GROMACS .gro file of C-alpha atoms in nm:
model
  366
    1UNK     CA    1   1.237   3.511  -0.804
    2UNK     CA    2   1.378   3.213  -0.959
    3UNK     CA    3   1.175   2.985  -1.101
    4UNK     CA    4   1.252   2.583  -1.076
    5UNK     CA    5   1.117   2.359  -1.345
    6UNK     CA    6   0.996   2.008  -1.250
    7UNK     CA    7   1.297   1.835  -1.346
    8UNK     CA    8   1.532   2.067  -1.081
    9UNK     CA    9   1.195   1.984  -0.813
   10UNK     CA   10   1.234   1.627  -0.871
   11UNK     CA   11   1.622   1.599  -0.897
   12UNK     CA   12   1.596   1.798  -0.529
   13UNK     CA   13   1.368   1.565  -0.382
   14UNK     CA   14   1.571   1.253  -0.487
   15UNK     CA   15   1.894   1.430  -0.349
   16UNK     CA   16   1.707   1.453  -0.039
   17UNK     CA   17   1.485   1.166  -0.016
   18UNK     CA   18   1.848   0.932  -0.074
   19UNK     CA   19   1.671   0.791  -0.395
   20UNK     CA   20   1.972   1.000  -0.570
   21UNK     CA   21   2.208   0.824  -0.405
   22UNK     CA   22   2.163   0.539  -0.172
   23UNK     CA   23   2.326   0.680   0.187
   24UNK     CA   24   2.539   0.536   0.405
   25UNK     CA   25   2.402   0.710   0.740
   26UNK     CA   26   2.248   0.490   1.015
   27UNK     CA   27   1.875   0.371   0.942
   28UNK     CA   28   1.785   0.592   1.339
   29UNK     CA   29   1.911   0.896   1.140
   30UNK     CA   30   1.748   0.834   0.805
   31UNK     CA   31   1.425   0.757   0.967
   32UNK     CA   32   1.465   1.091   1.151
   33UNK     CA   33   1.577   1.258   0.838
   34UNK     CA   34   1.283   1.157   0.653
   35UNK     CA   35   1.074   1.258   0.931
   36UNK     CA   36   0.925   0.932   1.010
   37UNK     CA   37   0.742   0.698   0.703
   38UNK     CA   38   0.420   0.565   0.583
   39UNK     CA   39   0.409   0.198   0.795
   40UNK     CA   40   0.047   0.146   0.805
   41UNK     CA   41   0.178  -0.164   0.557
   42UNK     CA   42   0.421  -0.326   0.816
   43UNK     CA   43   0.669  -0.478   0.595
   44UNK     CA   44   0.687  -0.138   0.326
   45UNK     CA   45   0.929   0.055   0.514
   46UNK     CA   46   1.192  -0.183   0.470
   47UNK     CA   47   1.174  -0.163   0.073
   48UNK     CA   48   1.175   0.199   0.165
   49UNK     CA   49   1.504   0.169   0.350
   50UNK     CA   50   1.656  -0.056   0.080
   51UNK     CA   51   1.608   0.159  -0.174
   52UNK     CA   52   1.782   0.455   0.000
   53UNK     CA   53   2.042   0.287   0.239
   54UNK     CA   54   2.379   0.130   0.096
   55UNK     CA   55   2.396  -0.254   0.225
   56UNK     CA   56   2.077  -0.220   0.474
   57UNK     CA   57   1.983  -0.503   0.603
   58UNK     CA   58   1.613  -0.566   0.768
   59UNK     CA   59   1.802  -0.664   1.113
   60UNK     CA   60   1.899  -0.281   1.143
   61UNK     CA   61   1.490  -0.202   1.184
   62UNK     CA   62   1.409  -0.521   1.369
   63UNK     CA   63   1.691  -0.352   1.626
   64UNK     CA   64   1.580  -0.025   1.653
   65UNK     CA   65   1.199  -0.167   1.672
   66UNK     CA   66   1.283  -0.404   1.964
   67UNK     CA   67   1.560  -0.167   2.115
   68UNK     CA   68   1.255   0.116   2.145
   69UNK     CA   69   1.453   0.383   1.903
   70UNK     CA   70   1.172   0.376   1.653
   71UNK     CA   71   0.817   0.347   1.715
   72UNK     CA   72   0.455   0.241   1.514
   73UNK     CA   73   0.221   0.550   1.603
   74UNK     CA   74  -0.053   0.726   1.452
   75UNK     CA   75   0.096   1.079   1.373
   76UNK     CA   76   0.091   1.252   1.013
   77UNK     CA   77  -0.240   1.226   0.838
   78UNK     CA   78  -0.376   1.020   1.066
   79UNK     CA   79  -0.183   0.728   0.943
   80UNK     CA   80   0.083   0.502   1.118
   81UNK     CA   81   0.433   0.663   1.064
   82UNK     CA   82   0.743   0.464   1.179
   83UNK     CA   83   0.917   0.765   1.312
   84UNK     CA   84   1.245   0.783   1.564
   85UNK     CA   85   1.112   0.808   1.996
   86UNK     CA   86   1.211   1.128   1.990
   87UNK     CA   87   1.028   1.279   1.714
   88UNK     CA   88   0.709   1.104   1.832
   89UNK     CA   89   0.750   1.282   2.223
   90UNK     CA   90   0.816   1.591   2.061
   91UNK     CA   91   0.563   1.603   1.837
   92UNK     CA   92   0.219   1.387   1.896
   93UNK     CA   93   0.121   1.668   2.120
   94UNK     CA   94   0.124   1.904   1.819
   95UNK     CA   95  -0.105   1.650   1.625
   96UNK     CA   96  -0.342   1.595   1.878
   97UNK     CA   97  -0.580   1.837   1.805
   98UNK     CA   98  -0.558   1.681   1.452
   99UNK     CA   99  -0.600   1.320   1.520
  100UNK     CA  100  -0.894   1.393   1.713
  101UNK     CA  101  -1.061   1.662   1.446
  102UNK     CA  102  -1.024   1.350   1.173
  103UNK     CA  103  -1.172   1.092   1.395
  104UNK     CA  104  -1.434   1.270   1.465
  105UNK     CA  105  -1.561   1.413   1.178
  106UNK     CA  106  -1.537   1.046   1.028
  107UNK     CA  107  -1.718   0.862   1.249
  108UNK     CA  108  -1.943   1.216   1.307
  109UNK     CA  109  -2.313   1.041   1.339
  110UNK     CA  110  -2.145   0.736   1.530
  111UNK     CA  111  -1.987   0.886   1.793
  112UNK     CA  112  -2.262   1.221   1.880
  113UNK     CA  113  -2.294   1.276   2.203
  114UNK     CA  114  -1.959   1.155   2.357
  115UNK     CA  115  -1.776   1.382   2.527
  116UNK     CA  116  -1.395   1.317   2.392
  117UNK     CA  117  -1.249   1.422   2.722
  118UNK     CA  118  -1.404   1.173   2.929
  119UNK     CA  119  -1.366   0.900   2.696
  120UNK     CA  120  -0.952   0.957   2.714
  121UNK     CA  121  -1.001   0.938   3.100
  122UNK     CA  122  -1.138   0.635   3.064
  123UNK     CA  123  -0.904   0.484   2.845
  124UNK     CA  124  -0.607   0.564   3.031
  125UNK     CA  125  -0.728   0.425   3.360
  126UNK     CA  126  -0.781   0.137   3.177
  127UNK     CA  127  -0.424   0.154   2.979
  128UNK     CA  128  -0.248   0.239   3.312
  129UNK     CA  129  -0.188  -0.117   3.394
  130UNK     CA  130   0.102  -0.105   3.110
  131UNK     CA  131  -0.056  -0.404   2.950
  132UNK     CA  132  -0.036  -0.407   2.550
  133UNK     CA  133  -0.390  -0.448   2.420
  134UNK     CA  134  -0.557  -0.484   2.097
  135UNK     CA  135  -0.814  -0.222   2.001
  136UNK     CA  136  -1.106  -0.459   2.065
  137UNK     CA  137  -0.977  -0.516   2.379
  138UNK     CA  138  -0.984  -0.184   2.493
  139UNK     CA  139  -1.286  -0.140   2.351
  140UNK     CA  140  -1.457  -0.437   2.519
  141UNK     CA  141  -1.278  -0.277   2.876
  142UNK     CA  142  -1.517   0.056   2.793
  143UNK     CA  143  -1.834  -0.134   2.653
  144UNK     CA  144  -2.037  -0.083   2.954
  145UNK     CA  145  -2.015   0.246   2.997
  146UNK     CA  146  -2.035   0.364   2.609
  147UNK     CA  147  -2.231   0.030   2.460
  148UNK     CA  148  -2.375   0.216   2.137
  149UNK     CA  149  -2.149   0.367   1.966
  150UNK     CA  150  -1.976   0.136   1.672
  151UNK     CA  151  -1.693  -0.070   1.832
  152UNK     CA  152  -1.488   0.066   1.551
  153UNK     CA  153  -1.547   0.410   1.532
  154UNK     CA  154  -1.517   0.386   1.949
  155UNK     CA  155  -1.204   0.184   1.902
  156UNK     CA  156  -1.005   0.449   1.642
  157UNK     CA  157  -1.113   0.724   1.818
  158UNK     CA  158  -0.954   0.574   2.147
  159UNK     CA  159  -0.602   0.455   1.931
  160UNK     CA  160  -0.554   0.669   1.685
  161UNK     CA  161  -0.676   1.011   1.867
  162UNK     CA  162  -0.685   1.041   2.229
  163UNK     CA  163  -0.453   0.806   2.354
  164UNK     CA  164  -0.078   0.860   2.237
  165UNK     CA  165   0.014   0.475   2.165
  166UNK     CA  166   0.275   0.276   2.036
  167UNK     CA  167   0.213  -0.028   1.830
  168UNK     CA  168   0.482  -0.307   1.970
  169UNK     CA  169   0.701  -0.549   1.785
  170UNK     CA  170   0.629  -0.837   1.634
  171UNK     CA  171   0.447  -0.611   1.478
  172UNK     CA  172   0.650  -0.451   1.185
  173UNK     CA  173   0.958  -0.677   1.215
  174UNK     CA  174   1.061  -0.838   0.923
  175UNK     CA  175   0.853  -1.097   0.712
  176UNK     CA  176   0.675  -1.120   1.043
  177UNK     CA  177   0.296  -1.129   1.046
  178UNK     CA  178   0.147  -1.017   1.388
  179UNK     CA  179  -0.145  -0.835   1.483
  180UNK     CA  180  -0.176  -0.469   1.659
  181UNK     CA  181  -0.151  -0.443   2.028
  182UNK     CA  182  -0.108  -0.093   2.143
  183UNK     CA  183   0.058   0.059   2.495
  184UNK     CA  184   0.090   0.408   2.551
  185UNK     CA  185   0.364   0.590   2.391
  186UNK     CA  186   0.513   0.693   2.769
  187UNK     CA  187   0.481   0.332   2.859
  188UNK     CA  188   0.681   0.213   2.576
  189UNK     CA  189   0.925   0.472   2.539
  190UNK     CA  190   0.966   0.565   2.931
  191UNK     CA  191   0.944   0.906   2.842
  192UNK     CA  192   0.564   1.166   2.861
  193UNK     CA  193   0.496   1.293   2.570
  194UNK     CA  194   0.624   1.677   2.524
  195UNK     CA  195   0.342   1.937   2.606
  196UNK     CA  196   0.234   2.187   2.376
  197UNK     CA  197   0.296   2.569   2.560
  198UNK     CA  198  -0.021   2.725   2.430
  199UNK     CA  199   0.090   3.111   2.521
  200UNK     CA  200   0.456   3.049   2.383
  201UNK     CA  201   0.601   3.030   1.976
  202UNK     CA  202   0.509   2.714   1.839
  203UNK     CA  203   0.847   2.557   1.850
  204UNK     CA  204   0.713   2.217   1.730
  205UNK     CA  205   0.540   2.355   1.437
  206UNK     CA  206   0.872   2.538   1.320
  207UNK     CA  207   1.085   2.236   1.425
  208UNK     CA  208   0.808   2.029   1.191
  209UNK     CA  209   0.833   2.346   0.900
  210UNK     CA  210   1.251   2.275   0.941
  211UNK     CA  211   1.262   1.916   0.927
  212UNK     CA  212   1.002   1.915   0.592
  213UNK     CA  213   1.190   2.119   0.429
  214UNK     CA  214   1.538   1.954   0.494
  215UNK     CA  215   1.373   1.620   0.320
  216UNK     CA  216   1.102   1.706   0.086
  217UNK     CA  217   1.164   2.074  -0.016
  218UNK     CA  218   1.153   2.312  -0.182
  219UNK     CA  219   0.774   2.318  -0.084
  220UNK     CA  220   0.461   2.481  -0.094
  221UNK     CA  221   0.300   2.513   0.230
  222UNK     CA  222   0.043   2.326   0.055
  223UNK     CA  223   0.273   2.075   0.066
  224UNK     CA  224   0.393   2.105   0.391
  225UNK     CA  225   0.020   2.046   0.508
  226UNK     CA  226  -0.012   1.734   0.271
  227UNK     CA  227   0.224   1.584   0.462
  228UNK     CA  228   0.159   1.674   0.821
  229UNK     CA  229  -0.233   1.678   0.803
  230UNK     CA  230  -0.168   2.023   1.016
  231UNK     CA  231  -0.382   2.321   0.929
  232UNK     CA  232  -0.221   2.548   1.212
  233UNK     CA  233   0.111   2.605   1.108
  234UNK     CA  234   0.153   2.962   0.844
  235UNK     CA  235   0.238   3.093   1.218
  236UNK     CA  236   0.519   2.847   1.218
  237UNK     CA  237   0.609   2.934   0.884
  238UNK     CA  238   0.616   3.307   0.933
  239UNK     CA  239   0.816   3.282   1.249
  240UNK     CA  240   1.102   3.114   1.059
  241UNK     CA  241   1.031   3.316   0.736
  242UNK     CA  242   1.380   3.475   0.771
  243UNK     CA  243   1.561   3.179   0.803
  244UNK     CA  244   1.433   3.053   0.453
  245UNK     CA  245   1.470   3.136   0.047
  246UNK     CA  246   1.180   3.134  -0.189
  247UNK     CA  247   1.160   3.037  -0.526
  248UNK     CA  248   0.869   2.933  -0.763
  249UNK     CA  249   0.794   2.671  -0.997
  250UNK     CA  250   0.638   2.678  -1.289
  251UNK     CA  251   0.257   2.693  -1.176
  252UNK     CA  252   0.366   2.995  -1.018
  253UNK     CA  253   0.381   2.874  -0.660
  254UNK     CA  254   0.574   2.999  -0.430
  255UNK     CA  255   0.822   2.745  -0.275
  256UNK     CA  256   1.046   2.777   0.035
  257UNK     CA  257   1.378   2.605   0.105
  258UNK     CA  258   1.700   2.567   0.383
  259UNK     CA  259   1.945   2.797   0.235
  260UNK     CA  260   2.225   2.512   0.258
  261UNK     CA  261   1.971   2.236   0.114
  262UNK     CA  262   2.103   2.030  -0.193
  263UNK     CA  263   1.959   2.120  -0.505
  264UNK     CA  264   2.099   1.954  -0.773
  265UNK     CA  265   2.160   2.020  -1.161
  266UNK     CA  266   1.837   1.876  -1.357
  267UNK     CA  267   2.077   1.692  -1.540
  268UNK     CA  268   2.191   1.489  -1.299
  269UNK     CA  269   2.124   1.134  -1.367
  270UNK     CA  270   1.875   0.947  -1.152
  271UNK     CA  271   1.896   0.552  -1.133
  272UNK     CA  272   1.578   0.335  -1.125
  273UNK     CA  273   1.407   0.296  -0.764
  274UNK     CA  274   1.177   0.115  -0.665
  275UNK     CA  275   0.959   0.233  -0.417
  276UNK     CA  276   0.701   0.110  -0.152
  277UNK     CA  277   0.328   0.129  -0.097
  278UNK     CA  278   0.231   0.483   0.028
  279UNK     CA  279   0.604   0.612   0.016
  280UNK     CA  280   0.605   0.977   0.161
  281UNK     CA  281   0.853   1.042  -0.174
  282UNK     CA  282   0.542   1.071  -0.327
  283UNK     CA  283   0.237   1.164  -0.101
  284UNK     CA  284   0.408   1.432   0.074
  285UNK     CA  285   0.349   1.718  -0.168
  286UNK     CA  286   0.026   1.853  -0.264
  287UNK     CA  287   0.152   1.874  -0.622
  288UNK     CA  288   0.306   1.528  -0.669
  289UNK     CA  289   0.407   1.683  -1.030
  290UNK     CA  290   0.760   1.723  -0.998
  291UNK     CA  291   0.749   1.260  -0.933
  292UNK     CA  292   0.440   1.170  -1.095
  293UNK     CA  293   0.235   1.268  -1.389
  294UNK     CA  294  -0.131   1.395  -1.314
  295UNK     CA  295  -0.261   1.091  -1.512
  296UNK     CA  296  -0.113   0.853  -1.208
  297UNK     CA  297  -0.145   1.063  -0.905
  298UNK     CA  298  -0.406   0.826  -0.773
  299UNK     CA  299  -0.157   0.539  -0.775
  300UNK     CA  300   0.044   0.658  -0.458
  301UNK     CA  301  -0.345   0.678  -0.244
  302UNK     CA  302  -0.406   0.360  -0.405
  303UNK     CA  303  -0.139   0.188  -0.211
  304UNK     CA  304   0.068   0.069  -0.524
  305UNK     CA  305   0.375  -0.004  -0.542
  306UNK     CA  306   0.609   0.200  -0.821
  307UNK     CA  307   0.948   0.257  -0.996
  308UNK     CA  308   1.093   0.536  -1.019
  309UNK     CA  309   1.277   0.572  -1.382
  310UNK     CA  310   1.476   0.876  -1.468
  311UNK     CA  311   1.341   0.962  -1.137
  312UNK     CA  312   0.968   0.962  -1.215
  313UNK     CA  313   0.696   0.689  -1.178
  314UNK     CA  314   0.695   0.473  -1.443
  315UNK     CA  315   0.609   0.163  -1.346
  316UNK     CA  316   0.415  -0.019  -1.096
  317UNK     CA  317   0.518  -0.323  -0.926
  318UNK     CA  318   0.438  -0.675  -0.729
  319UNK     CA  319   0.542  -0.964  -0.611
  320UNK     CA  320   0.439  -1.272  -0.739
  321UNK     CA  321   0.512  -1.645  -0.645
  322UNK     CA  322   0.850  -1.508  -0.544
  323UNK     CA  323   0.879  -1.286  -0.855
  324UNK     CA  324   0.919  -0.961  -0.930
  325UNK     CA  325   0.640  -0.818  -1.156
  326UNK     CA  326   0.685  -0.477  -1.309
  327UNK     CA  327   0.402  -0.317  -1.507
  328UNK     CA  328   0.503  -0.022  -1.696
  329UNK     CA  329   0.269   0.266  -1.703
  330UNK     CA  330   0.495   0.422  -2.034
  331UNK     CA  331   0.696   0.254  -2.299
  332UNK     CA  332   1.035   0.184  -2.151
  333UNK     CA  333   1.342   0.213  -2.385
  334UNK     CA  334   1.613  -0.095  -2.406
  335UNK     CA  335   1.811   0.079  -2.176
  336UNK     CA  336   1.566   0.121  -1.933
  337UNK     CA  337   1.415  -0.144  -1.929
  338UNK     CA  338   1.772  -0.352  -1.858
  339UNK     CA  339   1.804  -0.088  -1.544
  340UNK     CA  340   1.488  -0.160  -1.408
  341UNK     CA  341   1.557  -0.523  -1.480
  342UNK     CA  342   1.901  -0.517  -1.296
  343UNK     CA  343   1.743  -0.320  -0.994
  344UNK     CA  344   1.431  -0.543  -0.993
  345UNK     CA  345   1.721  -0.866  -0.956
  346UNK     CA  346   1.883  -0.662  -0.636
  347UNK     CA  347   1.516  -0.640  -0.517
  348UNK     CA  348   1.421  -0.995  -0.588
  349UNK     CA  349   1.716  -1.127  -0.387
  350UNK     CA  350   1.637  -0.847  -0.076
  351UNK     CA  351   1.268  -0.967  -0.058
  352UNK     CA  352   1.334  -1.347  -0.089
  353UNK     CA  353   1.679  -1.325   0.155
  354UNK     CA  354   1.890  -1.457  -0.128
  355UNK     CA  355   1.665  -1.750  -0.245
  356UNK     CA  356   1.563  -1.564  -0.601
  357UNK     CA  357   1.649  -1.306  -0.868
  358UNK     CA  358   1.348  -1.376  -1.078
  359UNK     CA  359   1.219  -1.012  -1.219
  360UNK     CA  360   0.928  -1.003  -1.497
  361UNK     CA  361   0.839  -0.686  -1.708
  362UNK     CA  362   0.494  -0.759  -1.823
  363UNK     CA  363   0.507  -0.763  -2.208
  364UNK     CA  364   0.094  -0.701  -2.215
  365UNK     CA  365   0.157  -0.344  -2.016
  366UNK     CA  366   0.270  -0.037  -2.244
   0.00000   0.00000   0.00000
């Protein structure tokens, strides 16, 4: 079986992740491609999209936002994922059982007692109206009938579990501040969410398998459940088994792929990217390795911000009084550091609409 070093794992990931090459497909099909990203930051998604899309401009999400194409849900991990409408019909029903073990288990002292079932009733009558609502308000709509329970773990357990919702725009347009006001996701979208068929094959689990593979693989099905949260799917994977290749890398896993997937030559040479908080480029793998030495793994849960040089984190960065503030985590060479200077300027001018190109390497940092 042939084994791929971390250079080839990382070089595949760019290629498919459009940090190889920035891509000139619509921002609908990149979001789809990428199956969905990390948005529980409002305004990270669109560094995310600048850094992979030729010429994007933030208008493209504000339309799709607005126009209902994409949608703010709870989905993967628990966490909010911008992902296209049709990905989140087709498969919050697969994550329910998910969302509601991880609520749960959180909040397990706070919320004893309640029966889960009932407390979904409830929160749809009360959601049926179509009227957006903040969490508190919802929760303040159920306070008679469950008054001691925390409103917060009440509140997420309603939101991010047992209600499919949509978070609406203003919320995650650009360089807009807003606050969360949730409808349900059939509401919003004018579409029910796609039921699971319990005695059938899983075909969202292998659609989910397909579609991780096409943007993050090869993968581990380690992986593959880092990025989902899903325990249930090795049925899904089996199922699909013959469709795939398998390789290993150098830890000895074994990794699956598409056939027809790009996999680049290691040698290829990756430019400087800078990435967002909590990009999926880098917290959906198990073994973040092949982007991200062991020493930094905890950056990525940390919520930082980092550059990608020679296509592997080496650098974190901010934004400071309008300036862009990169801290490198390794000595950077001349040459480097100019590239991550030049793509810091391009950054600069994204974040500020045109008004500055200021970039600052902190001379203090290694």
């Amino acid at each position: 079986m042939t084994v791929l070093d971390s250079r080839a794992l990382n070089r595949a990931t760019l290629a498919r992740q459009f940090l190889l090459d920035r891509t000139g497909t619509p921002v609908l099909d990149v979001v789809a491609h990428l199956g969905g990203m990390q948005a529980q930051e409002p305004q990270e998604p669109f560094v995310g999209l600048w850094s992979r899309v030729r010429a994007f401009h933030p208008a493209a999400l504000d339309g799709l936002l607005t126009g209902r194409h994409v949608v703010r849900t709870h989905l993967m991990r628990r966490t909010v994922h911008l992902v296209t409408a049709d990905d989140a019909l087709a498969w919050r029903a697969r994550h329910d059982t998910m969302l509601r073990q991880r609520v749960l288990t959180t909040y397990r002292r706070e919320l004893a007692g309640l029966d889960p079932d009932e407390v979904a009733a409830a929160g749809r009558e009360v959601m049926a109206d179509g009227r957006p609502r903040t969490m508190a308000e919802l929760v303040d709509a159920l306070a008679d009938r469950w008054p001691a329970p925390p409103r917060r773990a009440l509140g997420e357990l309603l939101v991010a579990a047992l209600i499919p919702m949509a978070q609406l725009p203003p919320r995650g347009l650009w360089r807009t501040g807003a606050g969360v006001r949730n409808v349900p996701l059939a509401t919003w979208l004018g579409r029910d969410v796609a039921p699971l068929r319990p005695d059938g094959p899983d075909q969202a689990g292998q659609a989910l398998v397909r579609r991780y593979l096409a943007a993050y693989g090869p993968a581990a099905s380690a992986d593959l459940r880092a990025w989902c949260g899903l325990a249930g799917l090795p049925a899904a994977v089996q199922a699909i088994r013959g469709e795939l290749i398998a390789f290993r890398d150098e830890r000895g896993r074994q990794l699956l792929d598409l056939p027809d997937a790009p996999r680049p030559d290691p040698g290829t040479p990756a430019p400087v990217r800078f990435l967002p908080a909590f990009d999926n480029a880098l917290l959906g793998y198990h073994d973040r390795s092949r982007i991200v030495d062991d020493d930094h793994r905890g950056l990525s849960v940390a919520g930082a911000r980092v550059v990608l040089v020679d296509g592997r984190v080496a650098a974190t960065w901010n934004v400071t009084s309008g300036t862009v503030v990169v801290t490198p985590l390794r000595r950077l060479s001349r040459s480097e550091r100019a590239a991550v200077t030049e793509e810091g300027w391009s950054l600069a001018l994204f974040l500020s609409d045109g008004d500055s190109d200021r970039v600052q390497i902190d001379p203090s940092s290694a």
